[in-house]
Short mmCIF file of C-alpha atoms in Angstrom, two decimals:
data_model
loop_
_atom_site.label_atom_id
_atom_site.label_comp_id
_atom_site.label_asym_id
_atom_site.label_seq_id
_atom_site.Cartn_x
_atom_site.Cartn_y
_atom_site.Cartn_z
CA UNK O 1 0.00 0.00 0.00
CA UNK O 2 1.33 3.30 -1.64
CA UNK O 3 -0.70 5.61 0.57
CA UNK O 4 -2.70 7.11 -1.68
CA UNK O 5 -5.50 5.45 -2.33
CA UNK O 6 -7.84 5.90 -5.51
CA UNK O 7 -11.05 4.61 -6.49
CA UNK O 8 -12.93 2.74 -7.92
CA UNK O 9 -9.85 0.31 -9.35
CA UNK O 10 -11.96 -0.41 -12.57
CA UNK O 11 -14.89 1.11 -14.30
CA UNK O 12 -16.82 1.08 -17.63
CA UNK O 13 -19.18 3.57 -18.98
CA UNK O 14 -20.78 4.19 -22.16
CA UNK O 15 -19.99 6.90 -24.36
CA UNK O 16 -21.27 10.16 -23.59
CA UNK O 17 -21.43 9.60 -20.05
CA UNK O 18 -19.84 11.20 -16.76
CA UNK O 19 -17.70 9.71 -13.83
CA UNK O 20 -15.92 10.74 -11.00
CA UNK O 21 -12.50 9.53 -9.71
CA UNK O 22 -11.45 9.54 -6.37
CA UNK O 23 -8.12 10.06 -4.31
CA UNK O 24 -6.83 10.38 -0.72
CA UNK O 25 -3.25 11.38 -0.78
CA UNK O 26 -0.90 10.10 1.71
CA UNK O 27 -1.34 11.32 4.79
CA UNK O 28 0.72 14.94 5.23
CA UNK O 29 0.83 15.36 1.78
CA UNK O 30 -0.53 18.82 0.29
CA UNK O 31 -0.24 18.75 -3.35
CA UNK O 32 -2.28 16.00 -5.44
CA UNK O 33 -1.53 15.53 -9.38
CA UNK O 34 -3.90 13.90 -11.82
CA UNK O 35 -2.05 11.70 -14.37
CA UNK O 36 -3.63 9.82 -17.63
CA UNK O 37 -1.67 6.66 -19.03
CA UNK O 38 -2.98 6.05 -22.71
CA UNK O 39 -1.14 3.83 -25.19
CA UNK O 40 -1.48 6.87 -28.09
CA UNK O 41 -0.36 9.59 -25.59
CA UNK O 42 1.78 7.82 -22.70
CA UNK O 43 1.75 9.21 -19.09
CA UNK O 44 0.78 12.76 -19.47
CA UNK O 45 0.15 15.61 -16.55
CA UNK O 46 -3.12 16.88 -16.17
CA UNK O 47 -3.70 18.57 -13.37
CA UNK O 48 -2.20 19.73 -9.42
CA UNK O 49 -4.02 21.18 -6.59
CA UNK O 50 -2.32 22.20 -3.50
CA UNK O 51 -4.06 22.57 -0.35
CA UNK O 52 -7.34 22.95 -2.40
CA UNK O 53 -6.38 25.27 -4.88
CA UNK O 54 -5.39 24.30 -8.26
CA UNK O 55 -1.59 24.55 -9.26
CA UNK O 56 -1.15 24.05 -12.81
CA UNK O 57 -2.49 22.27 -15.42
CA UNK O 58 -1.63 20.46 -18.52
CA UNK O 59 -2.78 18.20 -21.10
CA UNK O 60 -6.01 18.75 -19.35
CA UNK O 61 -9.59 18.20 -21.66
CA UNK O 62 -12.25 21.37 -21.19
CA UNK O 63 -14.52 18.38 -21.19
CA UNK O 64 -12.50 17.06 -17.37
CA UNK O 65 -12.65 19.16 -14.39
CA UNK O 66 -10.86 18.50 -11.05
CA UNK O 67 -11.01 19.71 -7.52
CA UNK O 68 -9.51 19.17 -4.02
CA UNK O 69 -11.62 19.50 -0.73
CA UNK O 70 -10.69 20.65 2.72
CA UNK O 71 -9.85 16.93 3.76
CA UNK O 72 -7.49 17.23 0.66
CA UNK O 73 -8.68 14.22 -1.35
CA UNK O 74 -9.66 15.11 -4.40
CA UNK O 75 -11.81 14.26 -7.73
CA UNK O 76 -11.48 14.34 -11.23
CA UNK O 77 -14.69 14.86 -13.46
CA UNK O 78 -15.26 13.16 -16.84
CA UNK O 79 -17.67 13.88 -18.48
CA UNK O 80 -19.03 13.96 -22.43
CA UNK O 81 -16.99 10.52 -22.55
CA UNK O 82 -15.30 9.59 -25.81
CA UNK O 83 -13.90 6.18 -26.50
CA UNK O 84 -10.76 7.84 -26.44
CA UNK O 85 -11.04 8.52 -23.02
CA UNK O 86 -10.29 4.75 -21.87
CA UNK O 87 -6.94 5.21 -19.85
CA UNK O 88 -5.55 4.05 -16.75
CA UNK O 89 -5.77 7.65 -14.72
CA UNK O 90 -3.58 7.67 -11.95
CA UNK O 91 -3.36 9.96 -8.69
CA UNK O 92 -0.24 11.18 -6.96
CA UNK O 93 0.40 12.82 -4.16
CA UNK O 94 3.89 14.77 -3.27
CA UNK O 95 5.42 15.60 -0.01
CA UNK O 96 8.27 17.39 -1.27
CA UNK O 97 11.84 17.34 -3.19
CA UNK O 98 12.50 14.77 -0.27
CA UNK O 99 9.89 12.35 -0.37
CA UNK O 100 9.12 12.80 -3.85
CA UNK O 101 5.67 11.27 -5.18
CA UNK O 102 3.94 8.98 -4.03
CA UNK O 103 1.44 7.14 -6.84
CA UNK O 104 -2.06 5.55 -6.46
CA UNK O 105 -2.37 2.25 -8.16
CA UNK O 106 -5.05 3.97 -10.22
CA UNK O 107 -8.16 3.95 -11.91
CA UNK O 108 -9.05 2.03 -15.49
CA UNK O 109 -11.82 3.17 -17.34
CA UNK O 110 -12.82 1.86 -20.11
CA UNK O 111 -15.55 3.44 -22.12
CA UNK O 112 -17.57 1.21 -24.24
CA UNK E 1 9.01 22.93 -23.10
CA UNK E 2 10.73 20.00 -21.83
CA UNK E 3 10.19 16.26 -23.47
CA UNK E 4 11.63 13.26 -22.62
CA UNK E 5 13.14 9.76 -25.53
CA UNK E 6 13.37 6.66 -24.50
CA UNK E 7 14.32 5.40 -27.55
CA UNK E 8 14.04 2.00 -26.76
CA UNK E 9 10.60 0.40 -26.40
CA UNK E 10 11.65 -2.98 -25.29
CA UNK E 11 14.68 -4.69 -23.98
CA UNK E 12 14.81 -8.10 -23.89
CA UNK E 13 17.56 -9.45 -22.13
CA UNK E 14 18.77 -12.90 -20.06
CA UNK E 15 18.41 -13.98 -16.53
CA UNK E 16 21.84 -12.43 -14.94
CA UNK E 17 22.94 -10.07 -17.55
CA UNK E 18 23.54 -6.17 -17.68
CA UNK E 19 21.06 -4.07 -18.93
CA UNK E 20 20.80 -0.63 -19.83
CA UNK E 21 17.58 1.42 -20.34
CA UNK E 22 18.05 4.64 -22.29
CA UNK E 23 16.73 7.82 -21.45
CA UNK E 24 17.19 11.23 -23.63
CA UNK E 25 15.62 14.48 -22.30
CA UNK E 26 15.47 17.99 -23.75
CA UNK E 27 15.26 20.82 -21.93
CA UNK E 28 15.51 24.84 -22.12
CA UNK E 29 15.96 25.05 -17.87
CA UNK E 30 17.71 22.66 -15.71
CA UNK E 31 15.94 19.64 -14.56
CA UNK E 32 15.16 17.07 -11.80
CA UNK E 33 15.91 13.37 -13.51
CA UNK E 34 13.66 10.49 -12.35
CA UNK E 35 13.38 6.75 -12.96
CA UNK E 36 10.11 4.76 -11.92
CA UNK E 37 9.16 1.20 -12.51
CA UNK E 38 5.09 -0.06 -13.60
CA UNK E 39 5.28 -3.85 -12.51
CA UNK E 40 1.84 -4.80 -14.14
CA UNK E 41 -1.30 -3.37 -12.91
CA UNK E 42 0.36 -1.21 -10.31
CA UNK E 43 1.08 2.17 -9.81
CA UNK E 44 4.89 3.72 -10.49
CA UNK E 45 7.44 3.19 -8.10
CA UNK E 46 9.95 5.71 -7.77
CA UNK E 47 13.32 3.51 -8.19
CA UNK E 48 15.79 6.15 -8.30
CA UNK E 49 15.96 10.47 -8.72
CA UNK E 50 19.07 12.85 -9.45
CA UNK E 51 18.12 16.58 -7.79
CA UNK E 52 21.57 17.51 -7.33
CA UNK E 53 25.22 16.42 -6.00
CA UNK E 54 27.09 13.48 -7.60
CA UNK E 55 25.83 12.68 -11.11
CA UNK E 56 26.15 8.84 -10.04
CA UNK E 57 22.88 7.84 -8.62
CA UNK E 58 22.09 4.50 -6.92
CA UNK E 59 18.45 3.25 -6.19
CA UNK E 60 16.27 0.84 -5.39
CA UNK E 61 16.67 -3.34 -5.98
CA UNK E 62 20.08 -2.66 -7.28
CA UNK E 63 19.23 0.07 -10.44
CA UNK E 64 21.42 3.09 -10.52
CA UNK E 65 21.71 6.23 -13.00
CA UNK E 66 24.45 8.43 -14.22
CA UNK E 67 23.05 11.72 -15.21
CA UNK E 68 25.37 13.14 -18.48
CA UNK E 69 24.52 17.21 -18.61
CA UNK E 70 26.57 16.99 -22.17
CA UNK E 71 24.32 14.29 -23.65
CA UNK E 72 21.61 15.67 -21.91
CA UNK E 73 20.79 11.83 -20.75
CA UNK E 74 19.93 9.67 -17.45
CA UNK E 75 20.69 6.12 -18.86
CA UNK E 76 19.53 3.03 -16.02
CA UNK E 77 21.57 0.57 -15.80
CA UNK E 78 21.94 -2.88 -13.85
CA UNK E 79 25.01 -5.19 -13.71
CA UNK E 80 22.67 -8.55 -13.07
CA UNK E 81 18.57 -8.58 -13.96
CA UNK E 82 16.51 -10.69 -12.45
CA UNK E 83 12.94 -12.38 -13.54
CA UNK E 84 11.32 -10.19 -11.29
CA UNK E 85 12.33 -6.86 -12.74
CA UNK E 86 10.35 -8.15 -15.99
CA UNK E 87 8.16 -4.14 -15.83
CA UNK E 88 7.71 -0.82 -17.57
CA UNK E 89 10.50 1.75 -16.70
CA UNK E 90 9.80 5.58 -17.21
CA UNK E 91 12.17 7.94 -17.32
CA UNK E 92 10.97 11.41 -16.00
CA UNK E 93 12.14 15.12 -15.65
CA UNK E 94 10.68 18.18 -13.57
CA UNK E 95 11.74 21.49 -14.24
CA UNK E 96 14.00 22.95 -11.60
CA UNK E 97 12.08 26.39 -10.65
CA UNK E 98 8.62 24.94 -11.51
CA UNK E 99 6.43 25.27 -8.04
CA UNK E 100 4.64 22.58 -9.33
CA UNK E 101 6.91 19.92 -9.53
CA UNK E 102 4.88 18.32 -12.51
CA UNK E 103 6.70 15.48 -14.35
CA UNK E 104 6.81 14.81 -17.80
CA UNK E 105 7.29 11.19 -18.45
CA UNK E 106 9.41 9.55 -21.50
CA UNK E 107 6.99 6.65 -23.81
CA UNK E 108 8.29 4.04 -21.58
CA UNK E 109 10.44 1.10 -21.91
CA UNK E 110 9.42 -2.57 -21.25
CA UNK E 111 12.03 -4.49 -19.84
CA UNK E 112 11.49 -8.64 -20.70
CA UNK E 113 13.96 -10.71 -18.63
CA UNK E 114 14.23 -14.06 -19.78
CA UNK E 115 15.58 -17.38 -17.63
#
């Protein structure tokens, strides 16, 4: 166990649909980063929040949305789903040049 | 912009042998160098990260890194493989000055070990 923890571990929607991922960082850790694993695009950075405010973003869809709450786990929004949206998304938290991150074992979605 | 070529998108290589995973980044600022390992349906693992100090960098399960500012490169390298480090190995960079610490992740290499 990493100590982050995302869920669910699997999911599959249909096209057109929204879902919401999940993820507690490890505990002490601030800043949480959104990561999509495709096998067209690779690992690619999507989004940070720190302490509930968003950081910077990247490769990041209009159609996703993200957000960290006050306990500091935080959700990423899909929505309009595309089958080009199935990807392994994974969550990581950081607790600094020392610790480094700390990955989630992620979520799959497939869309269908 | 920063990107990151691994040019390599499988190794295969025996039980017991050396192995060395390539990793070519480019860069316009100074970067933080990172290796992490994908053991199937897992998260990464951070095996090994160069911030600063001695360009020789020794990690986890026996992996180490040399970081070459000239080449611009971070090649991984291990003098004996075993079955078990049969994964996916990304190399990664972060942009020294960057608050946010994002990284930005090479295509991957997937290392086969064979008895």
């Amino acid at each position: 166990d990493s100590g982050v923890t995302q869920t669910p571990k699997h999911l599959i929607t249909a096209t057109g649909q929204r879902v919401t991922l999940r993820c507690s960082p490890r505990s002490g850790d601030l800043s949480v980063y959104w990561y999509q694993q495709s096998l067209d695009q690779g690992l690619q950075f999507l989004i940070q929040y720190y302490n509930g405010e968003e950081r910077a973003k990247g490769n990041i869809l209009e159609r996703f949305s993200a957000q960290q709450f006050p306990d500091l786990h935080s959700e990423l929004n899909l929505s309009s789903l595309e089958l080009g949206d199935s990807a392994l998304y994974f969550c990581a938290s950081f607790g600094g040049d020392g610790d480094g991150y700390t990955f989630g074992s992620g979520t799959r979605l497939t869309v269908v | 912009a920063q990107s990151v070529t691994q040019l390599d998108s499988q190794v295969p290589v025996f039980e017991e042998a050396p192995v060395e995973l390539r990793c070519n980044y480019s860069s316009s600022v100074s970067v933080y160098l990172f290796w992490y390992v994908q053991y199937p349906n897992q998260g990464l693992q951070l095996l090994l990260k160069y911030l600063s100090g001695s360009t020789l960098v020794k990690g986890i399960n026996g992996f180490e890194a040399e970081f070459n500012k000239s080449q611009t490169s971070f090649h991984l390298r291990k003098p004996s493989v075993h079955i078990s480090d049969t994964a996916e190995y990304f190399c990664a960079v972060s942009p020294r000055g960057d608050s946010s610490y994002k990284l930005i992740f090479g295509s991957g290499t997937r290392l086969l070990v064979r008895p």
